[in-house]
Amino acid sequence: MTEGKRRTAGRPASGKSNAGHSQSLVRGLNLLELLAAHPGGLALSDVAEQADLAPSTTHRLLQALQSQGFITQDEALGLWRIDVKTFRIGNSFLEARDFVGASRPFLRRLTHLTGETANLGVRDGATAVFLAQSESPQMMRMITRLGSRAPLHASGVGKALMAWLPDDELERVLAERGLDQVTPNTLSTPAALRQAMAEIRQHGYACDREEHAIGLHCVAACIHDEHGIPLAAISVSGPVARIPDTRLAGLGELIRETAAEITALLGGRIPDASNFRP
């Protein structure tokens, strides 16, 4: 083998091949994300339509993902869904971020003290993603599917995270997402949202008064890292009948104190609210 051939052995002959492989990889990852958002599964035609791909291309990509154990197909129903290997990879994120494990005992304690479901979520762009939960023992209870998302401005966890963002980051979030009216109670103007952010920093907790779902109230507080940046947020959620307006302040103090405990445990610090723009 000549020196020139030795250097190129095992590598694609051109950039075009690399581009093709990259495109297939991106499309495959997009299909994984699509199926993860539909735990009940999707038919081939639905996957192709939502991914904006030809059915033949979609089927080829799905088969490749299936051969590697990332997805599976219910042959009786013809539905494709994520498989255990995808769960293991996603779960490694939780294990690597120790704040999730550190928070679990506190979530269980909140459920024990309040009788309601406690959640932990993080920010991903303009949405909150829920990573851990302690379910209420009540027959009527708030249950959030792990991995599900909620708009930052229309959820307790989201607002608790949003309130402590640096001003420039907050403006980017508003520009990226806007303020969709999820329910009639959703804060849908920048002025109303900024006023709410100031109140959250003053009190140390955020309230969701049927802003994400009618009939549900939520109280949340932020966990901070060592730089004072929002790391995650914890919340307690339940039906309005058990969490009326008169109970929000008491729950808020409990959740604020719990978030402060977790922050201290992780070596974080709570920033000074006076450093933020009113």
PDB file of C-alpha atoms in Angstrom:
ATOM      1  CA  MET A   1       0.000   0.000   0.000  1.00  0.00           C
ATOM      2  CA  THR A   2       1.374   3.407  -0.941  1.00  0.00           C
ATOM      3  CA  GLU A   3       1.723   6.252   1.567  1.00  0.00           C
ATOM      4  CA  GLY A   4      -1.173   8.148  -0.046  1.00  0.00           C
ATOM      5  CA  LYS A   5      -3.496   5.161   0.088  1.00  0.00           C
ATOM      6  CA  ARG A   6      -2.469   4.406   3.674  1.00  0.00           C
ATOM      7  CA  ARG A   7      -3.562   7.876   4.794  1.00  0.00           C
ATOM      8  CA  THR A   8      -7.031   7.556   3.289  1.00  0.00           C
ATOM      9  CA  ALA A   9      -7.774   3.955   4.218  1.00  0.00           C
ATOM     10  CA  GLY A  10     -10.942   3.570   6.264  1.00  0.00           C
ATOM     11  CA  ARG A  11     -12.202   7.076   5.511  1.00  0.00           C
ATOM     12  CA  PRO A  12     -14.975   8.125   3.121  1.00  0.00           C
ATOM     13  CA  ALA A  13     -13.741   8.975  -0.349  1.00  0.00           C
ATOM     14  CA  SER A  14     -15.475  12.350  -0.355  1.00  0.00           C
ATOM     15  CA  GLY A  15     -17.266  14.886   1.768  1.00  0.00           C
ATOM     16  CA  LYS A  16     -20.488  13.935   0.032  1.00  0.00           C
ATOM     17  CA  SER A  17     -20.502  10.541   1.787  1.00  0.00           C
ATOM     18  CA  ASN A  18     -19.955  12.229   5.129  1.00  0.00           C
ATOM     19  CA  ALA A  19     -22.849  14.568   4.460  1.00  0.00           C
ATOM     20  CA  GLY A  20     -25.117  11.648   3.594  1.00  0.00           C
ATOM     21  CA  HIS A  21     -24.246   9.807   6.794  1.00  0.00           C
ATOM     22  CA  SER A  22     -24.771  12.959   8.836  1.00  0.00           C
ATOM     23  CA  GLN A  23     -28.166  13.552   7.273  1.00  0.00           C
ATOM     24  CA  SER A  24     -29.267  10.004   8.065  1.00  0.00           C
ATOM     25  CA  LEU A  25     -28.033  10.374  11.631  1.00  0.00           C
ATOM     26  CA  VAL A  26     -29.924  13.634  12.126  1.00  0.00           C
ATOM     27  CA  ARG A  27     -33.087  12.162  10.623  1.00  0.00           C
ATOM     28  CA  GLY A  28     -32.807   9.095  12.824  1.00  0.00           C
ATOM     29  CA  LEU A  29     -32.367  11.207  15.954  1.00  0.00           C
ATOM     30  CA  ASN A  30     -35.353  13.322  14.921  1.00  0.00           C
ATOM     31  CA  LEU A  31     -37.452  10.162  14.626  1.00  0.00           C
ATOM     32  CA  LEU A  32     -36.333   9.070  18.101  1.00  0.00           C
ATOM     33  CA  GLU A  33     -37.363  12.423  19.529  1.00  0.00           C
ATOM     34  CA  LEU A  34     -40.703  12.226  17.714  1.00  0.00           C
ATOM     35  CA  LEU A  35     -41.462   8.750  19.066  1.00  0.00           C
ATOM     36  CA  ALA A  36     -40.375   9.782  22.573  1.00  0.00           C
ATOM     37  CA  ALA A  37     -43.075  12.470  22.461  1.00  0.00           C
ATOM     38  CA  HIS A  38     -45.703   9.795  21.652  1.00  0.00           C
ATOM     39  CA  PRO A  39     -45.273   6.990  24.221  1.00  0.00           C
ATOM     40  CA  GLY A  40     -48.361   5.223  22.874  1.00  0.00           C
ATOM     41  CA  GLY A  41     -46.632   4.727  19.542  1.00  0.00           C
ATOM     42  CA  LEU A  42     -47.134   5.992  15.998  1.00  0.00           C
ATOM     43  CA  ALA A  43     -47.971   4.302  12.718  1.00  0.00           C
ATOM     44  CA  LEU A  44     -45.472   4.526   9.864  1.00  0.00           C
ATOM     45  CA  SER A  45     -47.677   6.962   7.958  1.00  0.00           C
ATOM     46  CA  ASP A  46     -47.939   9.271  10.983  1.00  0.00           C
ATOM     47  CA  VAL A  47     -44.186   9.177  11.590  1.00  0.00           C
ATOM     48  CA  ALA A  48     -43.481   9.977   7.944  1.00  0.00           C
ATOM     49  CA  GLU A  49     -45.996  12.820   7.886  1.00  0.00           C
ATOM     50  CA  GLN A  50     -44.787  14.450  11.107  1.00  0.00           C
ATOM     51  CA  ALA A  51     -41.124  14.035  10.149  1.00  0.00           C
ATOM     52  CA  ASP A  52     -41.814  15.320   6.627  1.00  0.00           C
ATOM     53  CA  LEU A  53     -40.103  12.301   5.064  1.00  0.00           C
ATOM     54  CA  ALA A  54     -41.068   9.826   2.362  1.00  0.00           C
ATOM     55  CA  PRO A  55     -42.607   6.633   3.814  1.00  0.00           C
ATOM     56  CA  SER A  56     -39.834   4.523   2.249  1.00  0.00           C
ATOM     57  CA  THR A  57     -37.107   6.682   3.833  1.00  0.00           C
ATOM     58  CA  THR A  58     -38.943   6.669   7.157  1.00  0.00           C
ATOM     59  CA  HIS A  59     -39.299   2.891   7.115  1.00  0.00           C
ATOM     60  CA  ARG A  60     -35.590   2.423   6.344  1.00  0.00           C
ATOM     61  CA  LEU A  61     -34.602   4.684   9.252  1.00  0.00           C
ATOM     62  CA  LEU A  62     -37.045   3.001  11.627  1.00  0.00           C
ATOM     63  CA  GLN A  63     -35.674  -0.419  10.729  1.00  0.00           C
ATOM     64  CA  ALA A  64     -32.115   0.795  11.376  1.00  0.00           C
ATOM     65  CA  LEU A  65     -33.115   2.136  14.794  1.00  0.00           C
ATOM     66  CA  GLN A  66     -34.960  -1.101  15.558  1.00  0.00           C
ATOM     67  CA  SER A  67     -31.944  -3.226  14.629  1.00  0.00           C
ATOM     68  CA  GLN A  68     -29.913  -1.333  17.248  1.00  0.00           C
ATOM     69  CA  GLY A  69     -32.560  -1.744  19.943  1.00  0.00           C
ATOM     70  CA  PHE A  70     -33.575   1.914  20.176  1.00  0.00           C
ATOM     71  CA  ILE A  71     -37.184   1.385  19.062  1.00  0.00           C
ATOM     72  CA  THR A  72     -39.604  -1.490  18.674  1.00  0.00           C
ATOM     73  CA  GLN A  73     -42.708  -2.197  16.624  1.00  0.00           C
ATOM     74  CA  ASP A  74     -45.978  -3.615  17.865  1.00  0.00           C
ATOM     75  CA  GLU A  75     -46.637  -5.865  14.883  1.00  0.00           C
ATOM     76  CA  ALA A  76     -50.267  -6.471  15.851  1.00  0.00           C
ATOM     77  CA  LEU A  77     -51.056  -2.742  15.786  1.00  0.00           C
ATOM     78  CA  GLY A  78     -48.298  -1.641  13.437  1.00  0.00           C
ATOM     79  CA  LEU A  79     -47.160   1.051  15.874  1.00  0.00           C
ATOM     80  CA  TRP A  80     -43.558   2.140  16.421  1.00  0.00           C
ATOM     81  CA  ARG A  81     -42.386   3.240  19.870  1.00  0.00           C
ATOM     82  CA  ILE A  82     -39.153   3.782  21.782  1.00  0.00           C
ATOM     83  CA  ASP A  83     -37.521   0.724  23.377  1.00  0.00           C
ATOM     84  CA  VAL A  84     -35.549   0.088  26.553  1.00  0.00           C
ATOM     85  CA  LYS A  85     -32.167   1.052  25.076  1.00  0.00           C
ATOM     86  CA  THR A  86     -33.387   4.613  24.507  1.00  0.00           C
ATOM     87  CA  PHE A  87     -34.574   4.722  28.111  1.00  0.00           C
ATOM     88  CA  ARG A  88     -31.157   3.576  29.373  1.00  0.00           C
ATOM     89  CA  ILE A  89     -29.379   6.288  27.419  1.00  0.00           C
ATOM     90  CA  GLY A  90     -31.791   8.942  28.623  1.00  0.00           C
ATOM     91  CA  ASN A  91     -31.546   7.699  32.182  1.00  0.00           C
ATOM     92  CA  SER A  92     -27.759   8.122  32.099  1.00  0.00           C
ATOM     93  CA  PHE A  93     -28.378  11.880  31.924  1.00  0.00           C
ATOM     94  CA  LEU A  94     -30.262  11.711  35.212  1.00  0.00           C
ATOM     95  CA  GLU A  95     -27.515   9.676  36.846  1.00  0.00           C
ATOM     96  CA  ALA A  96     -24.820  12.072  35.661  1.00  0.00           C
ATOM     97  CA  ARG A  97     -26.617  15.100  37.093  1.00  0.00           C
ATOM     98  CA  ASP A  98     -26.543  14.428  40.819  1.00  0.00           C
ATOM     99  CA  PHE A  99     -29.116  17.098  41.640  1.00  0.00           C
ATOM    100  CA  VAL A 100     -31.824  14.670  40.496  1.00  0.00           C
ATOM    101  CA  GLY A 101     -30.805  11.951  42.933  1.00  0.00           C
ATOM    102  CA  ALA A 102     -30.128  14.487  45.668  1.00  0.00           C
ATOM    103  CA  SER A 103     -33.621  15.952  45.249  1.00  0.00           C
ATOM    104  CA  ARG A 104     -35.601  12.712  45.410  1.00  0.00           C
ATOM    105  CA  PRO A 105     -35.720  12.446  49.249  1.00  0.00           C
ATOM    106  CA  PHE A 106     -36.878  16.058  49.410  1.00  0.00           C
ATOM    107  CA  LEU A 107     -39.633  15.392  46.872  1.00  0.00           C
ATOM    108  CA  ARG A 108     -40.837  12.433  48.947  1.00  0.00           C
ATOM    109  CA  ARG A 109     -40.771  14.611  52.063  1.00  0.00           C
ATOM    110  CA  LEU A 110     -42.829  17.296  50.331  1.00  0.00           C
ATOM    111  CA  THR A 111     -45.426  14.706  49.331  1.00  0.00           C
ATOM    112  CA  HIS A 112     -45.519  13.382  52.902  1.00  0.00           C
ATOM    113  CA  LEU A 113     -45.971  16.887  54.354  1.00  0.00           C
ATOM    114  CA  THR A 114     -48.468  18.212  51.815  1.00  0.00           C
ATOM    115  CA  GLY A 115     -50.264  15.128  50.556  1.00  0.00           C
ATOM    116  CA  GLU A 116     -49.689  16.352  46.983  1.00  0.00           C
ATOM    117  CA  THR A 117     -47.507  15.408  44.022  1.00  0.00           C
ATOM    118  CA  ALA A 118     -44.011  16.901  44.057  1.00  0.00           C
ATOM    119  CA  ASN A 119     -42.002  17.428  40.861  1.00  0.00           C
ATOM    120  CA  LEU A 120     -38.527  18.424  39.761  1.00  0.00           C
ATOM    121  CA  GLY A 121     -37.897  20.071  36.402  1.00  0.00           C
ATOM    122  CA  VAL A 122     -35.153  21.797  34.445  1.00  0.00           C
ATOM    123  CA  ARG A 123     -35.118  24.402  31.704  1.00  0.00           C
ATOM    124  CA  ASP A 124     -34.565  23.400  28.100  1.00  0.00           C
ATOM    125  CA  GLY A 125     -34.734  26.519  25.959  1.00  0.00           C
ATOM    126  CA  ALA A 126     -38.155  28.091  26.463  1.00  0.00           C
ATOM    127  CA  THR A 127     -39.716  25.047  28.131  1.00  0.00           C
ATOM    128  CA  ALA A 128     -39.540  23.226  31.449  1.00  0.00           C
ATOM    129  CA  VAL A 129     -38.825  19.487  31.292  1.00  0.00           C
ATOM    130  CA  PHE A 130     -39.926  17.270  34.197  1.00  0.00           C
ATOM    131  CA  LEU A 131     -37.300  14.755  35.360  1.00  0.00           C
ATOM    132  CA  ALA A 132     -38.459  13.383  38.723  1.00  0.00           C
ATOM    133  CA  GLN A 133     -41.681  13.023  40.668  1.00  0.00           C
ATOM    134  CA  SER A 134     -43.142  11.856  43.967  1.00  0.00           C
ATOM    135  CA  GLU A 135     -46.799  10.989  43.451  1.00  0.00           C
ATOM    136  CA  SER A 136     -49.589  12.020  45.779  1.00  0.00           C
ATOM    137  CA  PRO A 137     -51.400   9.144  47.506  1.00  0.00           C
ATOM    138  CA  GLN A 138     -54.720  10.890  46.839  1.00  0.00           C
ATOM    139  CA  MET A 139     -57.134   9.319  44.365  1.00  0.00           C
ATOM    140  CA  MET A 140     -57.399  12.654  42.524  1.00  0.00           C
ATOM    141  CA  ARG A 141     -53.843  13.803  41.965  1.00  0.00           C
ATOM    142  CA  MET A 142     -51.602  15.667  39.599  1.00  0.00           C
ATOM    143  CA  ILE A 143     -49.352  13.322  37.578  1.00  0.00           C
ATOM    144  CA  THR A 144     -46.854  14.628  35.039  1.00  0.00           C
ATOM    145  CA  ARG A 145     -45.219  12.169  32.649  1.00  0.00           C
ATOM    146  CA  LEU A 146     -41.455  12.295  33.087  1.00  0.00           C
ATOM    147  CA  GLY A 147     -39.853  13.915  30.079  1.00  0.00           C
ATOM    148  CA  SER A 148     -42.944  15.989  29.329  1.00  0.00           C
ATOM    149  CA  ARG A 149     -42.665  19.730  28.798  1.00  0.00           C
ATOM    150  CA  ALA A 150     -44.481  22.888  29.781  1.00  0.00           C
ATOM    151  CA  PRO A 151     -43.964  26.502  28.645  1.00  0.00           C
ATOM    152  CA  LEU A 152     -41.796  28.436  31.084  1.00  0.00           C
ATOM    153  CA  HIS A 153     -44.263  31.309  31.378  1.00  0.00           C
ATOM    154  CA  ALA A 154     -47.267  29.040  31.945  1.00  0.00           C
ATOM    155  CA  SER A 155     -46.064  26.680  34.689  1.00  0.00           C
ATOM    156  CA  GLY A 156     -44.936  26.955  38.286  1.00  0.00           C
ATOM    157  CA  VAL A 157     -41.605  25.221  37.678  1.00  0.00           C
ATOM    158  CA  GLY A 158     -41.082  27.268  34.522  1.00  0.00           C
ATOM    159  CA  LYS A 159     -41.726  30.613  36.197  1.00  0.00           C
ATOM    160  CA  ALA A 160     -39.516  29.685  39.167  1.00  0.00           C
ATOM    161  CA  LEU A 161     -36.675  29.001  36.719  1.00  0.00           C
ATOM    162  CA  MET A 162     -37.429  31.999  34.529  1.00  0.00           C
ATOM    163  CA  ALA A 163     -37.443  34.523  37.382  1.00  0.00           C
ATOM    164  CA  TRP A 164     -33.742  34.010  38.125  1.00  0.00           C
ATOM    165  CA  LEU A 165     -32.437  34.068  34.560  1.00  0.00           C
ATOM    166  CA  PRO A 166     -30.026  36.869  33.638  1.00  0.00           C
ATOM    167  CA  ASP A 167     -31.854  39.711  31.897  1.00  0.00           C
ATOM    168  CA  ASP A 168     -30.354  39.014  28.471  1.00  0.00           C
ATOM    169  CA  GLU A 169     -31.263  35.327  28.711  1.00  0.00           C
ATOM    170  CA  LEU A 170     -34.819  36.181  29.746  1.00  0.00           C
ATOM    171  CA  GLU A 171     -35.176  38.438  26.700  1.00  0.00           C
ATOM    172  CA  ARG A 172     -33.932  35.627  24.440  1.00  0.00           C
ATOM    173  CA  VAL A 173     -36.508  33.244  25.889  1.00  0.00           C
ATOM    174  CA  LEU A 174     -39.311  35.740  25.338  1.00  0.00           C
ATOM    175  CA  ALA A 175     -38.187  36.379  21.761  1.00  0.00           C
ATOM    176  CA  GLU A 176     -37.878  32.664  21.029  1.00  0.00           C
ATOM    177  CA  ARG A 177     -41.130  31.435  22.504  1.00  0.00           C
ATOM    178  CA  GLY A 178     -43.499  34.351  22.946  1.00  0.00           C
ATOM    179  CA  LEU A 179     -46.318  34.186  25.482  1.00  0.00           C
ATOM    180  CA  ASP A 180     -48.915  31.725  24.255  1.00  0.00           C
ATOM    181  CA  GLN A 181     -52.277  31.842  26.028  1.00  0.00           C
ATOM    182  CA  VAL A 182     -52.419  28.266  27.359  1.00  0.00           C
ATOM    183  CA  THR A 183     -55.471  28.962  29.577  1.00  0.00           C
ATOM    184  CA  PRO A 184     -57.474  32.149  30.244  1.00  0.00           C
ATOM    185  CA  ASN A 185     -55.271  32.657  33.341  1.00  0.00           C
ATOM    186  CA  THR A 186     -51.903  32.456  31.541  1.00  0.00           C
ATOM    187  CA  LEU A 187     -49.697  35.542  31.803  1.00  0.00           C
ATOM    188  CA  SER A 188     -49.687  36.651  28.171  1.00  0.00           C
ATOM    189  CA  THR A 189     -48.046  40.100  28.185  1.00  0.00           C
ATOM    190  CA  PRO A 190     -44.392  40.972  28.880  1.00  0.00           C
ATOM    191  CA  ALA A 191     -45.459  43.548  31.481  1.00  0.00           C
ATOM    192  CA  ALA A 192     -47.529  41.040  33.461  1.00  0.00           C
ATOM    193  CA  LEU A 193     -44.770  38.453  33.263  1.00  0.00           C
ATOM    194  CA  ARG A 194     -42.043  40.846  34.422  1.00  0.00           C
ATOM    195  CA  GLN A 195     -44.173  41.912  37.375  1.00  0.00           C
ATOM    196  CA  ALA A 196     -44.648  38.242  38.263  1.00  0.00           C
ATOM    197  CA  MET A 197     -40.889  37.644  37.985  1.00  0.00           C
ATOM    198  CA  ALA A 198     -40.204  40.466  40.458  1.00  0.00           C
ATOM    199  CA  GLU A 199     -42.754  39.010  42.911  1.00  0.00           C
ATOM    200  CA  ILE A 200     -41.227  35.537  42.594  1.00  0.00           C
ATOM    201  CA  ARG A 201     -37.771  36.873  43.439  1.00  0.00           C
ATOM    202  CA  GLN A 202     -39.200  38.837  46.361  1.00  0.00           C
ATOM    203  CA  HIS A 203     -41.094  35.886  47.876  1.00  0.00           C
ATOM    204  CA  GLY A 204     -38.742  33.110  46.772  1.00  0.00           C
ATOM    205  CA  TYR A 205     -41.430  30.978  45.143  1.00  0.00           C
ATOM    206  CA  ALA A 206     -43.727  30.967  42.097  1.00  0.00           C
ATOM    207  CA  CYS A 207     -47.433  30.216  41.901  1.00  0.00           C
ATOM    208  CA  ASP A 208     -49.299  28.742  38.955  1.00  0.00           C
ATOM    209  CA  ARG A 209     -52.956  29.607  39.428  1.00  0.00           C
ATOM    210  CA  GLU A 210     -54.609  27.487  36.737  1.00  0.00           C
ATOM    211  CA  GLU A 211     -52.214  29.005  34.195  1.00  0.00           C
ATOM    212  CA  HIS A 212     -51.191  25.679  32.676  1.00  0.00           C
ATOM    213  CA  ALA A 213     -54.308  23.612  33.346  1.00  0.00           C
ATOM    214  CA  ILE A 214     -57.743  24.639  34.578  1.00  0.00           C
ATOM    215  CA  GLY A 215     -58.485  23.156  37.984  1.00  0.00           C
ATOM    216  CA  LEU A 216     -54.842  22.797  39.041  1.00  0.00           C
ATOM    217  CA  HIS A 217     -52.646  24.952  41.263  1.00  0.00           C
ATOM    218  CA  CYS A 218     -48.878  24.653  41.585  1.00  0.00           C
ATOM    219  CA  VAL A 219     -46.242  26.239  43.817  1.00  0.00           C
ATOM    220  CA  ALA A 220     -42.542  26.047  42.862  1.00  0.00           C
ATOM    221  CA  ALA A 221     -39.107  27.294  43.881  1.00  0.00           C
ATOM    222  CA  CYS A 222     -35.726  27.371  42.190  1.00  0.00           C
ATOM    223  CA  ILE A 223     -32.582  25.358  42.978  1.00  0.00           C
ATOM    224  CA  HIS A 224     -29.401  27.279  42.139  1.00  0.00           C
ATOM    225  CA  ASP A 225     -25.886  26.186  41.212  1.00  0.00           C
ATOM    226  CA  GLU A 226     -22.654  27.563  42.641  1.00  0.00           C
ATOM    227  CA  HIS A 227     -22.915  30.637  40.413  1.00  0.00           C
ATOM    228  CA  GLY A 228     -26.484  31.413  41.442  1.00  0.00           C
ATOM    229  CA  ILE A 229     -27.778  30.277  38.030  1.00  0.00           C
ATOM    230  CA  PRO A 230     -31.035  28.259  37.955  1.00  0.00           C
ATOM    231  CA  LEU A 231     -30.168  24.572  38.023  1.00  0.00           C
ATOM    232  CA  ALA A 232     -33.642  23.085  38.487  1.00  0.00           C
ATOM    233  CA  ALA A 233     -36.918  23.794  40.263  1.00  0.00           C
ATOM    234  CA  ILE A 234     -39.158  21.791  42.568  1.00  0.00           C
ATOM    235  CA  SER A 235     -42.912  22.108  42.869  1.00  0.00           C
ATOM    236  CA  VAL A 236     -46.026  20.822  44.570  1.00  0.00           C
ATOM    237  CA  SER A 237     -49.130  20.506  42.405  1.00  0.00           C
ATOM    238  CA  GLY A 238     -52.711  19.502  43.047  1.00  0.00           C
ATOM    239  CA  PRO A 239     -56.364  20.278  42.397  1.00  0.00           C
ATOM    240  CA  VAL A 240     -57.686  23.695  43.362  1.00  0.00           C
ATOM    241  CA  ALA A 241     -60.095  22.024  45.777  1.00  0.00           C
ATOM    242  CA  ARG A 242     -57.135  20.921  47.940  1.00  0.00           C
ATOM    243  CA  ILE A 243     -54.771  23.799  47.108  1.00  0.00           C
ATOM    244  CA  PRO A 244     -56.973  26.910  47.260  1.00  0.00           C
ATOM    245  CA  ASP A 245     -55.527  30.423  47.102  1.00  0.00           C
ATOM    246  CA  THR A 246     -55.442  30.565  50.904  1.00  0.00           C
ATOM    247  CA  ARG A 247     -52.973  27.648  51.001  1.00  0.00           C
ATOM    248  CA  LEU A 248     -50.514  28.964  48.410  1.00  0.00           C
ATOM    249  CA  ALA A 249     -48.444  31.167  50.721  1.00  0.00           C
ATOM    250  CA  GLY A 250     -47.908  28.408  53.298  1.00  0.00           C
ATOM    251  CA  LEU A 251     -46.909  25.925  50.620  1.00  0.00           C
ATOM    252  CA  GLY A 252     -44.690  28.559  49.060  1.00  0.00           C
ATOM    253  CA  GLU A 253     -42.680  29.003  52.258  1.00  0.00           C
ATOM    254  CA  LEU A 254     -42.257  25.235  52.621  1.00  0.00           C
ATOM    255  CA  ILE A 255     -41.112  24.791  49.027  1.00  0.00           C
ATOM    256  CA  ARG A 256     -38.812  27.831  49.167  1.00  0.00           C
ATOM    257  CA  GLU A 257     -37.120  26.442  52.284  1.00  0.00           C
ATOM    258  CA  THR A 258     -36.838  22.982  50.696  1.00  0.00           C
ATOM    259  CA  ALA A 259     -35.275  24.398  47.520  1.00  0.00           C
ATOM    260  CA  ALA A 260     -32.812  26.338  49.683  1.00  0.00           C
ATOM    261  CA  GLU A 261     -31.859  23.096  51.479  1.00  0.00           C
ATOM    262  CA  ILE A 262     -31.184  21.343  48.172  1.00  0.00           C
ATOM    263  CA  THR A 263     -29.225  24.343  46.902  1.00  0.00           C
ATOM    264  CA  ALA A 264     -27.034  24.284  50.011  1.00  0.00           C
ATOM    265  CA  LEU A 265     -26.575  20.509  49.771  1.00  0.00           C
ATOM    266  CA  LEU A 266     -25.304  20.887  46.206  1.00  0.00           C
ATOM    267  CA  GLY A 267     -22.962  23.733  47.080  1.00  0.00           C
ATOM    268  CA  GLY A 268     -25.084  26.332  45.320  1.00  0.00           C
ATOM    269  CA  ARG A 269     -26.017  29.826  46.341  1.00  0.00           C
ATOM    270  CA  ILE A 270     -29.190  31.879  46.133  1.00  0.00           C
ATOM    271  CA  PRO A 271     -28.554  35.172  44.311  1.00  0.00           C
ATOM    272  CA  ASP A 272     -29.540  38.589  45.646  1.00  0.00           C
ATOM    273  CA  ALA A 273     -32.887  39.597  44.160  1.00  0.00           C
ATOM    274  CA  SER A 274     -31.837  43.253  44.175  1.00  0.00           C
ATOM    275  CA  ASN A 275     -29.326  42.510  41.421  1.00  0.00           C
ATOM    276  CA  PHE A 276     -32.144  41.884  38.942  1.00  0.00           C
ATOM    277  CA  ARG A 277     -33.999  44.430  36.878  1.00  0.00           C
ATOM    278  CA  PRO A 278     -37.416  45.294  38.382  1.00  0.00           C
TER     279      PRO A 278
END
